Amino acid sequence: MTALVTLRNVTKSYVRGKQKVEVLHGVDLTIETGEFLALMGPSGSGKTTLLNLVAGLDQPTSGEVLVAGDRIDQLSRGSLSDWRARHIGFIFQFYNLLPVLTAEANVEVPLLLTNLSKAERRRRVQVALELVGLAERARHKPNELSGGQQQRVAIARAIVSDPTLLVCDEPTGDLDRQNAEEIMNLLQALNRSQNKTIVMVTHDPKAAEYASRELHLDKGLLTNDTRRAA
Amino acid sequence: MKMFRQIGAVTAMNFRSLPQRVSTSLVVVIGIAGVVAVLVSVLAMSTGLIRTMETTGREDRAIVMRNGSVAETSSALDRNSVRLIVDGAGIKRDEKGEPILSAENFRILMLHKKADDAEISVILRGVGPRLLEVRPELKIVEGRMFQPAVAEVIVGKSAHAQFKGLNVGDVVRSRGANWTVVGVFETAGDAHESSLITDAETLNSIDQRGAFQSVTALLESPSAFQTFKDSLSANPALAVDVVREREYYRQQSKTMTTIISVIAYVVGGIMAVGAVFAALNTMYSAVSARLQEIATLRALGFGSTAMVMSVLAEALVLALIGGVIGALLAWAFFNGNTVSTLGGAGGLGQLVFELSVSPQLMILGVVWACVIGVLGGLFPALRAARLPVAMALRAV
């Protein structure tokens, strides 16, 4: 296996009022291609901050962040946008679908950043929706879908452009147990059958059980790193 | 290409969510419509006045006044001067060699408006016997021409429409004289239609005056103007100024059109500042309402340029709708409406003219609207572009 994500001595500080608060203290981390990593820890431990750094949504205060061969800590804001479009698929806790668009139009959004033809975009959207089992709800708007279905649409949107890395921020946080299990099964299937590398932040130990590796953060430091056999 | 597709996609999403923000968006549309309606309708006054004045006078007619007079009101020409002017070179002459000109005088009459009974000053112009040759555009549309040596007047079409007591057969009493209205005339919509006309000698006789105020001469051609001017200037017995008739009326209306334009731009400008703030407020709330969408799109890789352009496009379209509505309102309610100046417009006396909401004026209004839209949309657009994505996603 090869390293897809490498963090070297990464720190991240925020300024709150007149105070400088360091959220991550010199984190070193390697994530291999094909891993399904669950980031766990109490609120304020820095897991979402770490996820944002890996996804190129934020820049570290110091240290190196190497993802898919790129030093993303050195990229400008504009270049980082292009980089995210090429490499990252996002799955959010509250789905973040665009309410005015249908499911298929939502899934198509990342493809608008590519040079694919309209026919090719449509074909890929169809494949992605079939993969998450929602092909028949393609013309429905988010408010016509259940929470679980909306999260499936969000997963279809995350995988439609075949990104290098899927990042999930509490993907089951807004779902009931049954829907949560379905979503986790789907993510696990994507990891196992499509070899998708997934980094997931979660509070839920049951959701974390689907991951192949569990990493615990506490007060900005990695405390526990557990790998599970497939 | 990719950039245009991004801008198009984000803009389309903005517009699709507009129905959810219809009331705040209407504030911009109505505000800008109001600004444009006021601006265009006030400017329509100066456009109408300019249009009226530009149709007044001809290039081949010249007005002679006393040296240094800025208007006929401050000019006086004695009979000797008029006799010398008659001999000027370049004046068109009939087959007998008689010059075609009109020595004129005027005074102010006070008349009451039909609309609100307001007392307004109107010009009573005395003209020479060759009036119809000097001003062939003058046509009697009702009644007949006045007779010399009797107190008879003909009234301009606009004056007839605006003032009481100017029907054929009515008598206008002024300074002890009873002027009988014998006809109504038109002069192709020019400034003279706001006045009354009589025989100059009769007016002098009734007013016990002997002098004239100006001489209007028909020239052999427009190019004969310089010859005419030079010939009068070369005469040491004459101290007169000579101007083309069209230029004279343009100059007389200049002050008033400038005042109207300044009022239009000051009032329009103040309202525009208000509309910019309304647009700012609306677009800031539009950006706030779409914070989640903007943050999500930015996370997915959409660039800040697409965000800026989409917010600006929305502001621009709202402004454009407001601008077009405002311009159409001004056109529907004011175009062709007749208004009059209160008293003298320069040396012209009371002047009646039509408001003119021209296509150029409507375009100007829409351009103002667009400028307001861009100014109102710019800062919210920059806010959308500079949004820290990670923080915005967390705030959702």
XYZ file of C-alpha atoms in Angstrom:
626
model
C 0.000 0.000 0.000
C 1.118 3.573 -0.693
C 0.633 6.648 1.457
C -2.153 8.822 0.103
C -2.141 11.355 2.943
C 0.899 12.393 4.957
C 0.840 14.988 7.743
C 4.173 16.035 9.236
C 4.307 17.985 12.488
C 1.066 19.810 11.676
C -0.178 22.509 14.025
C -3.310 24.606 13.672
C -4.140 27.669 15.750
C -7.158 29.963 15.724
C -7.408 33.444 17.131
C -10.491 33.825 19.324
C -10.840 37.385 20.501
C -7.385 38.302 21.764
C -6.467 34.694 22.509
C -4.581 32.331 20.255
C -5.888 28.790 20.651
C -3.852 25.869 19.297
C -6.220 23.097 18.192
C -3.677 20.631 16.756
C -0.240 20.223 18.319
C 2.320 18.758 15.934
C 0.304 15.904 14.412
C 2.086 13.257 12.336
C -0.179 10.946 10.348
C -0.097 8.685 7.318
C -3.205 7.339 5.575
C -2.694 4.584 3.012
C -4.586 4.308 -0.266
C -7.705 2.155 0.220
C -7.963 2.755 3.935
C -11.272 3.557 5.652
C -10.240 5.719 8.569
C -12.571 6.733 11.393
C -11.445 9.824 13.312
C -12.911 9.833 16.789
C -12.620 11.942 19.873
C -14.549 14.245 22.171
C -15.891 17.616 20.992
C -13.099 20.143 20.621
C -10.428 17.451 20.227
C -9.550 18.767 16.757
C -10.951 15.978 14.557
C -12.971 18.256 12.248
C -9.978 20.605 12.012
C -7.807 17.646 11.001
C -10.408 16.556 8.435
C -10.549 20.086 6.973
C -6.762 20.140 6.595
C -6.735 16.767 4.810
C -9.606 17.909 2.554
C -7.920 21.196 1.645
C -10.659 23.299 3.223
C -8.218 24.908 5.622
C -4.476 25.527 5.831
C -2.219 24.470 8.727
C -0.457 27.059 10.855
C 2.749 25.040 10.456
C 3.846 21.637 9.207
C 3.357 19.790 5.921
C 0.189 18.325 4.431
C 0.826 16.037 1.480
C -2.235 14.568 -0.226
C -2.219 12.611 -3.502
C 1.336 13.800 -4.101
C 0.561 17.534 -3.647
C 1.845 19.794 -0.842
C -1.568 21.353 -0.310
C -0.352 23.523 2.565
C 1.564 25.485 -0.071
C -1.331 25.982 -2.493
C -3.132 29.319 -2.918
C -6.871 29.611 -2.238
C -7.704 29.459 -5.934
C -5.439 26.477 -6.608
C -6.858 24.738 -3.546
C -10.403 25.062 -5.008
C -9.264 23.379 -8.229
C -7.395 20.750 -6.236
C -10.483 19.907 -4.128
C -12.580 19.583 -7.294
C -10.090 17.011 -8.655
C -9.342 14.998 -5.540
C -11.969 15.274 -2.812
C -15.520 13.989 -2.474
C -17.428 15.498 0.464
C -20.142 13.930 2.595
C -21.560 16.270 5.242
C -23.613 15.615 8.376
C -26.583 17.639 7.080
C -26.136 16.470 3.470
C -25.704 20.032 2.145
C -27.734 19.366 -0.966
C -28.823 22.395 -2.975
C -32.549 22.661 -2.219
C -33.573 24.124 -5.583
C -31.983 21.304 -7.583
C -33.274 17.780 -8.222
C -31.296 14.772 -6.981
C -29.665 14.253 -10.388
C -28.835 17.960 -10.736
C -27.266 17.896 -7.265
C -25.155 14.902 -8.230
C -24.108 16.661 -11.446
C -22.758 19.752 -9.616
C -19.117 18.534 -9.214
C -19.074 17.496 -12.885
C -19.781 21.108 -13.896
C -16.178 21.745 -12.870
C -14.879 19.253 -15.441
C -14.701 19.377 -19.227
C -17.034 16.411 -19.669
C -19.797 16.660 -22.262
C -23.397 16.933 -21.141
C -24.124 13.368 -22.298
C -21.141 12.018 -20.377
C -22.136 13.985 -17.277
C -25.646 12.554 -17.503
C -24.287 9.003 -17.870
C -22.048 9.353 -14.821
C -24.861 10.842 -12.743
C -27.032 7.852 -13.672
C -24.290 5.383 -12.657
C -23.703 7.157 -9.326
C -27.405 7.237 -8.478
C -27.728 3.540 -9.352
C -24.771 2.787 -7.124
C -26.520 4.372 -4.131
C -29.851 2.785 -5.109
C -31.692 6.004 -5.929
C -31.968 5.951 -9.727
C -35.748 6.063 -9.549
C -35.701 9.236 -7.369
C -33.474 11.160 -9.762
C -36.069 13.843 -10.494
C -37.000 14.466 -6.865
C -35.908 17.534 -4.978
C -34.208 17.176 -1.556
C -37.332 18.157 0.378
C -39.155 15.233 -1.290
C -36.599 12.723 0.044
C -36.040 11.223 3.499
C -32.870 11.987 5.466
C -31.337 8.650 4.491
C -32.161 9.203 0.835
C -30.710 12.705 0.935
C -27.476 11.345 2.370
C -27.377 8.741 -0.422
C -27.724 11.545 -2.975
C -24.860 13.320 -1.177
C -22.762 10.138 -1.452
C -23.586 9.901 -5.155
C -22.453 13.538 -5.515
C -19.243 12.724 -3.618
C -18.289 9.779 -5.833
C -19.563 10.976 -9.227
C -16.302 12.638 -10.221
C -14.282 9.597 -9.002
C -12.260 11.567 -6.410
C -9.044 10.347 -4.862
C -10.349 10.675 -1.325
C -13.791 10.714 0.308
C -14.079 12.851 3.423
C -17.130 12.400 5.638
C -18.020 14.707 8.525
C -20.429 12.852 10.838
C -22.249 11.224 7.894
C -24.746 9.464 10.196
C -25.079 12.283 12.726
C -28.503 13.328 11.485
C -29.920 9.835 10.792
C -31.829 7.193 12.745
C -30.159 3.863 13.452
C -31.540 1.990 10.444
C -30.635 4.706 7.957
C -27.262 5.135 9.634
C -26.513 1.441 9.134
C -27.534 1.613 5.458
C -25.258 4.604 4.887
C -22.346 2.931 6.664
C -22.860 -0.271 4.649
C -22.790 1.821 1.499
C -19.552 3.585 2.514
C -17.975 0.277 3.471
C -18.986 -1.219 0.108
C -17.432 1.750 -1.695
C -14.243 1.228 0.306
C -14.093 -2.516 -0.238
C -15.403 -2.964 -3.774
C -14.238 0.328 -5.345
C -11.125 0.682 -3.172
C -12.146 4.202 -2.194
C -10.009 5.812 0.501
C -12.308 7.286 3.141
C -11.598 9.585 6.072
C -14.602 9.898 8.361
C -15.133 11.988 11.484
C -17.685 10.443 13.826
C -18.851 10.443 17.414
C -20.673 7.171 16.895
C -18.685 4.022 17.920
C -21.086 1.853 15.873
C -20.352 3.864 12.731
C -16.615 3.636 13.493
C -16.871 -0.153 13.514
C -17.347 -0.115 9.737
C -13.930 1.519 9.274
C -10.726 -0.436 8.770
C -8.790 1.904 11.041
C -9.794 3.920 14.088
C -7.832 6.953 15.167
C -8.503 8.812 18.396
C -7.729 12.442 19.011
C -7.706 14.194 22.350
C -6.841 17.833 22.928
C -5.180 18.096 19.537
C -3.013 15.006 19.830
C -3.373 11.505 18.346
C -3.873 9.119 21.235
C -4.919 5.764 19.854
C -4.507 4.174 16.426
C -6.255 0.823 15.856
C -6.351 -1.216 12.639
C -9.028 -3.854 12.058
C -8.670 -6.925 9.923
C -11.026 -6.888 6.926
C -15.182 27.757 -20.755
C -15.122 25.977 -17.391
C -15.289 29.346 -15.657
C -18.333 30.406 -17.695
C -20.016 27.095 -16.915
C -19.312 27.658 -13.205
C -20.722 31.185 -13.324
C -23.745 29.988 -15.307
C -24.431 27.108 -12.927
C -24.160 29.209 -9.756
C -26.168 32.065 -11.257
C -28.906 29.670 -12.376
C -29.086 28.293 -8.826
C -29.381 31.860 -7.470
C -32.298 32.609 -9.725
C -34.020 29.346 -8.921
C -33.958 30.258 -5.240
C -35.291 33.770 -5.926
C -38.952 32.840 -5.258
C -37.922 32.061 -1.664
C -36.550 35.607 -1.353
C -39.253 37.404 -3.292
C -40.122 40.093 -0.718
C -36.543 41.266 -0.120
C -35.876 41.177 -3.845
C -38.953 43.325 -4.463
C -37.458 46.030 -2.231
C -34.624 46.421 -4.727
C -36.922 46.299 -7.760
C -39.388 48.859 -6.363
C -36.660 51.126 -4.972
C -34.786 51.263 -8.238
C -38.013 51.635 -10.235
C -38.794 54.708 -8.124
C -35.354 56.235 -8.685
C -35.512 55.698 -12.429
C -39.111 56.933 -12.710
C -38.267 60.192 -10.909
C -35.001 60.720 -12.767
C -36.496 60.019 -16.191
C -39.636 62.083 -15.648
C -37.731 65.124 -14.367
C -35.206 64.859 -17.186
C -38.166 64.521 -19.569
C -38.911 68.157 -18.714
C -35.544 69.400 -19.879
C -35.677 67.102 -22.924
C -39.142 68.437 -23.778
C -38.017 72.022 -23.262
C -34.910 71.503 -25.387
C -36.983 69.819 -28.089
C -39.444 72.737 -28.117
C -36.667 75.284 -28.261
C -34.814 73.416 -30.983
C -37.867 73.525 -33.198
C -38.144 77.272 -32.586
C -36.378 79.430 -35.110
C -34.693 78.838 -38.413
C -31.117 79.014 -39.596
C -32.094 81.519 -42.299
C -33.710 83.962 -39.883
C -31.794 86.441 -37.773
C -32.774 88.510 -34.750
C -31.350 91.981 -34.361
C -31.292 93.553 -30.890
C -29.591 96.483 -29.239
C -25.908 95.939 -28.610
C -25.313 94.082 -25.314
C -28.865 92.796 -24.924
C -29.037 89.189 -23.817
C -32.756 88.964 -24.574
C -35.511 90.883 -26.309
C -36.750 92.058 -22.890
C -33.672 94.216 -22.404
C -33.449 95.429 -25.986
C -34.814 98.605 -27.590
C -34.504 99.740 -31.188
C -35.747 103.160 -32.225
C -37.412 103.721 -35.562
C -34.233 105.164 -37.027
C -32.322 101.985 -36.187
C -35.068 99.862 -37.737
C -34.806 101.937 -40.935
C -31.057 101.301 -41.078
C -31.516 97.570 -40.457
C -33.923 97.376 -43.368
C -31.024 98.335 -45.660
C -28.823 95.486 -44.406
C -27.242 93.152 -46.974
C -28.329 89.501 -47.162
C -32.003 90.086 -46.275
C -34.414 88.291 -48.566
C -36.389 90.735 -50.688
C -39.597 90.445 -52.698
C -39.888 91.158 -56.389
C -40.230 94.871 -55.635
C -37.020 94.800 -53.627
C -38.802 95.221 -50.307
C -37.053 93.412 -47.402
C -38.912 90.571 -45.705
C -38.620 91.337 -41.995
C -40.672 92.082 -38.937
C -39.923 94.801 -36.416
C -41.305 93.481 -33.183
C -42.116 94.481 -29.658
C -43.746 92.671 -26.824
C -45.135 92.973 -23.399
C -46.360 90.700 -20.687
C -50.016 89.870 -20.075
C -51.211 88.200 -16.906
C -53.538 85.284 -17.621
C -55.144 82.592 -15.496
C -54.454 78.904 -16.044
C -57.382 76.640 -16.726
C -55.997 73.916 -14.462
C -55.532 75.790 -11.174
C -56.422 79.414 -11.898
C -52.827 80.439 -11.208
C -51.890 83.826 -12.637
C -49.080 83.429 -15.150
C -47.219 85.892 -17.346
C -47.705 85.380 -21.072
C -46.080 87.197 -23.962
C -48.118 89.463 -26.209
C -45.904 89.939 -29.240
C -46.352 92.761 -31.717
C -45.249 91.894 -35.241
C -44.820 93.634 -38.562
C -47.165 93.417 -41.579
C -44.977 90.785 -43.304
C -45.432 88.260 -40.507
C -46.586 85.391 -42.718
C -43.642 85.828 -45.090
C -41.132 86.036 -42.231
C -42.766 83.098 -40.429
C -44.374 80.900 -43.086
C -44.791 78.102 -40.518
C -47.487 80.155 -38.793
C -50.927 78.791 -39.696
C -54.331 80.004 -38.525
C -56.189 76.910 -37.285
C -59.291 78.670 -36.010
C -60.816 82.088 -36.674
C -58.831 84.608 -38.694
C -55.716 86.798 -38.725
C -55.770 90.027 -36.651
C -56.336 93.348 -38.414
C -53.874 96.228 -37.962
C -54.992 99.376 -36.177
C -57.592 97.526 -34.072
C -56.978 95.731 -30.770
C -57.136 92.202 -32.080
C -54.925 89.251 -31.180
C -54.366 85.724 -32.363
C -53.415 83.161 -29.704
C -50.995 80.262 -29.930
C -52.382 76.742 -29.721
C -50.576 75.916 -26.458
C -51.645 79.163 -24.804
C -55.211 78.526 -25.980
C -55.144 75.083 -24.360
C -53.616 76.283 -21.084
C -55.320 79.591 -20.273
C -58.788 80.837 -19.587
C -60.432 83.476 -21.743
C -58.559 82.827 -24.967
C -61.343 81.421 -27.136
C -62.159 83.182 -30.368
C -64.472 86.077 -29.479
C -63.151 86.429 -25.914
C -61.769 89.757 -24.796
C -58.506 90.070 -22.879
C -58.372 93.216 -20.753
C -54.965 94.675 -20.077
C -53.774 98.173 -19.135
C -57.047 99.719 -20.163
C -57.172 98.060 -23.567
C -59.608 95.368 -24.633
C -57.918 92.859 -26.916
C -60.336 90.696 -28.875
C -59.225 87.168 -29.662
C -59.908 86.639 -33.380
C -57.957 83.470 -34.161
C -55.855 80.575 -32.969
C -52.525 79.767 -34.643
C -49.928 77.030 -34.642
C -46.239 77.274 -35.477
C -45.222 73.588 -35.752
C -44.994 73.183 -31.963
C -42.382 75.871 -31.329
C -42.161 78.355 -28.453
C -44.378 80.953 -30.169
C -47.410 78.751 -29.646
C -47.266 79.788 -25.980
C -47.754 83.462 -26.856
C -50.312 85.904 -28.260
C -49.608 87.937 -31.417
C -50.877 91.284 -32.598
C -49.839 94.154 -34.828
C -46.687 95.886 -33.514
C -47.827 99.412 -34.421
C -51.179 98.844 -32.701
C -49.386 97.586 -29.574
C -47.067 100.605 -29.615
C -49.996 102.911 -30.051
C -52.007 101.417 -27.187
C -48.956 101.365 -24.921
C -47.937 104.839 -26.080
C -44.472 103.664 -27.058
C -42.543 104.432 -30.193
C -39.701 101.919 -30.168
C -39.357 98.258 -31.053
C -37.424 95.586 -29.228
C -36.095 93.469 -32.046
C -36.148 92.927 -35.773
C -36.549 89.428 -37.179
C -35.259 89.227 -40.736
C -35.636 86.427 -43.270
C -32.266 85.963 -44.982
C -31.525 85.026 -48.579
C -30.095 81.746 -47.249
C -28.550 80.426 -44.039
C -25.106 81.352 -45.407
C -26.177 84.981 -45.859
C -26.139 85.414 -42.073
C -22.508 86.561 -41.917
C -23.058 89.068 -44.749
C -26.075 90.473 -42.906
C -24.236 90.632 -39.603
C -21.160 92.248 -41.160
C -23.220 94.839 -42.982
C -24.941 95.958 -39.769
C -21.700 95.888 -37.767
C -20.005 98.038 -40.394
C -22.665 100.731 -40.029
C -21.348 103.238 -37.447
C -24.854 104.576 -36.875
C -26.019 101.206 -35.568
C -25.101 99.565 -32.262
C -26.731 96.159 -32.538
C -26.141 92.458 -31.975
C -27.184 89.952 -34.632
C -27.832 86.282 -33.821
C -29.363 83.443 -35.737
C -32.943 82.939 -34.560
C -32.395 79.269 -33.671
C -29.282 80.101 -31.651
C -31.164 82.878 -29.827
C -33.891 80.522 -28.584
C -31.376 77.834 -27.691
C -29.505 80.341 -25.529
C -32.722 81.596 -23.912
C -33.663 78.086 -22.754
C -30.178 77.104 -21.632
C -30.457 78.349 -18.044
C -33.781 76.644 -17.485
C -32.745 73.300 -19.015
C -29.570 73.398 -16.903
C -31.591 74.046 -13.727
C -34.004 71.203 -14.537
C -31.154 68.802 -15.288
C -29.356 69.715 -12.056
C -32.573 69.161 -10.077
C -33.095 65.806 -11.817
C -29.590 64.588 -11.078
C -29.552 65.881 -7.480
C -32.954 64.359 -6.630
C -32.167 61.209 -8.632
C -28.733 61.009 -7.007
C -30.114 61.236 -3.459
C -32.718 58.584 -4.254
C -30.049 56.448 -5.922
C -27.943 56.463 -2.741
C -30.998 55.167 -0.874
C -31.561 52.516 -3.528
C -27.913 51.413 -3.317
C -28.370 50.808 0.426
C -31.604 48.892 -0.242
C -29.772 46.775 -2.809
C -26.864 46.253 -0.392
C -29.237 45.141 2.336
C -31.117 42.799 0.037
C -28.025 41.249 -1.468
C -26.389 40.824 1.949
C -29.491 38.973 3.144
C -29.505 36.953 -0.092
C -25.912 35.920 0.578
C -26.749 35.132 4.222
C -29.745 33.023 3.185
C -27.531 31.091 0.799
C -24.552 30.745 3.127
C -24.888 26.949 3.198
C -25.113 26.716 -0.587
C -22.166 29.047 -1.091
C -20.014 27.186 1.446
C -20.949 23.824 -0.095
C -20.195 24.983 -3.631
C -16.868 26.452 -2.495
C -16.022 23.160 -0.751
C -16.839 21.226 -3.929
C -14.331 23.357 -5.809
C -16.278 26.306 -7.242
C -14.055 29.374 -7.430
C -14.624 32.762 -5.826
C -15.010 34.447 -9.236
C -18.119 32.359 -9.903
C -19.535 33.462 -6.542
C -18.826 37.153 -7.178
C -20.280 37.034 -10.668
C -23.395 35.156 -9.623
C -24.259 37.617 -6.822
C -23.544 40.545 -9.124
C -25.663 38.979 -11.868
C -28.599 38.641 -9.485
C -28.256 42.257 -8.314
C -27.948 43.387 -11.913
C -31.029 41.509 -13.080
C -33.117 42.847 -10.177
C -31.858 46.355 -10.947
C -32.568 45.891 -14.638
C -36.156 44.843 -13.925
C -36.562 47.864 -11.618
C -34.974 50.163 -14.190
C -37.210 48.999 -17.016
C -40.332 49.275 -14.827
C -39.297 52.790 -13.727
C -38.610 53.914 -17.290
C -41.913 52.470 -18.510
C -43.816 54.139 -15.651
C -42.240 57.484 -16.522
C -43.125 56.946 -20.179
C -46.698 55.825 -19.460
C -47.517 58.628 -17.024
C -45.495 61.558 -18.328
C -44.606 61.213 -21.992
C -46.542 63.808 -23.980
C -47.960 65.540 -20.888
C -48.120 69.287 -21.334
C -46.490 71.442 -18.689
C -45.632 75.112 -18.522
C -42.939 77.208 -16.967
C -43.969 79.583 -14.212
C -43.398 82.965 -15.790
C -40.342 83.731 -17.856
C -37.992 81.118 -19.224
C -35.139 83.498 -19.877
C -36.615 86.129 -22.139
C -39.359 83.854 -23.388
C -42.218 84.544 -21.012
C -44.349 81.642 -19.940
C -43.603 78.614 -22.072
C -45.752 75.560 -22.648
C -44.072 72.331 -23.732
C -44.570 68.607 -23.776
C -42.616 66.239 -21.507
C -40.569 64.000 -23.723
C -39.595 60.556 -22.359
C -37.303 59.725 -25.250
C -35.753 56.261 -25.833
C -32.351 57.782 -24.982
C -33.731 58.980 -21.650
C -35.188 55.550 -20.894
C -31.826 53.941 -21.686
C -30.132 56.478 -19.387
C -32.548 55.465 -16.615
C -31.808 51.774 -17.122
C -28.049 52.497 -17.094
C -28.501 54.281 -13.729
C -30.397 51.241 -12.482
C -27.571 48.937 -13.541
C -24.975 51.112 -11.809
C -27.081 51.029 -8.607
C -27.383 47.244 -8.955
C -23.646 46.727 -9.395
C -22.791 49.037 -6.463
C -25.393 47.322 -4.277
C -24.243 43.849 -5.257
C -20.492 44.362 -5.121
C -19.817 44.154 -1.388
C -22.187 41.224 -0.746
C -20.550 39.482 -3.708
C -17.104 40.000 -2.212
C -18.398 38.687 1.093
C -19.600 35.526 -0.644
C -16.213 35.142 -2.311
C -14.160 35.656 0.841
C -16.255 33.364 2.992
C -13.925 31.067 4.996
C -15.329 27.735 3.749
C -14.444 25.575 6.746
C -15.957 28.081 9.169
C -19.095 28.539 7.069
C -19.648 24.793 6.827
C -19.367 24.503 10.599
C -21.825 27.351 11.104
C -24.429 25.561 8.970
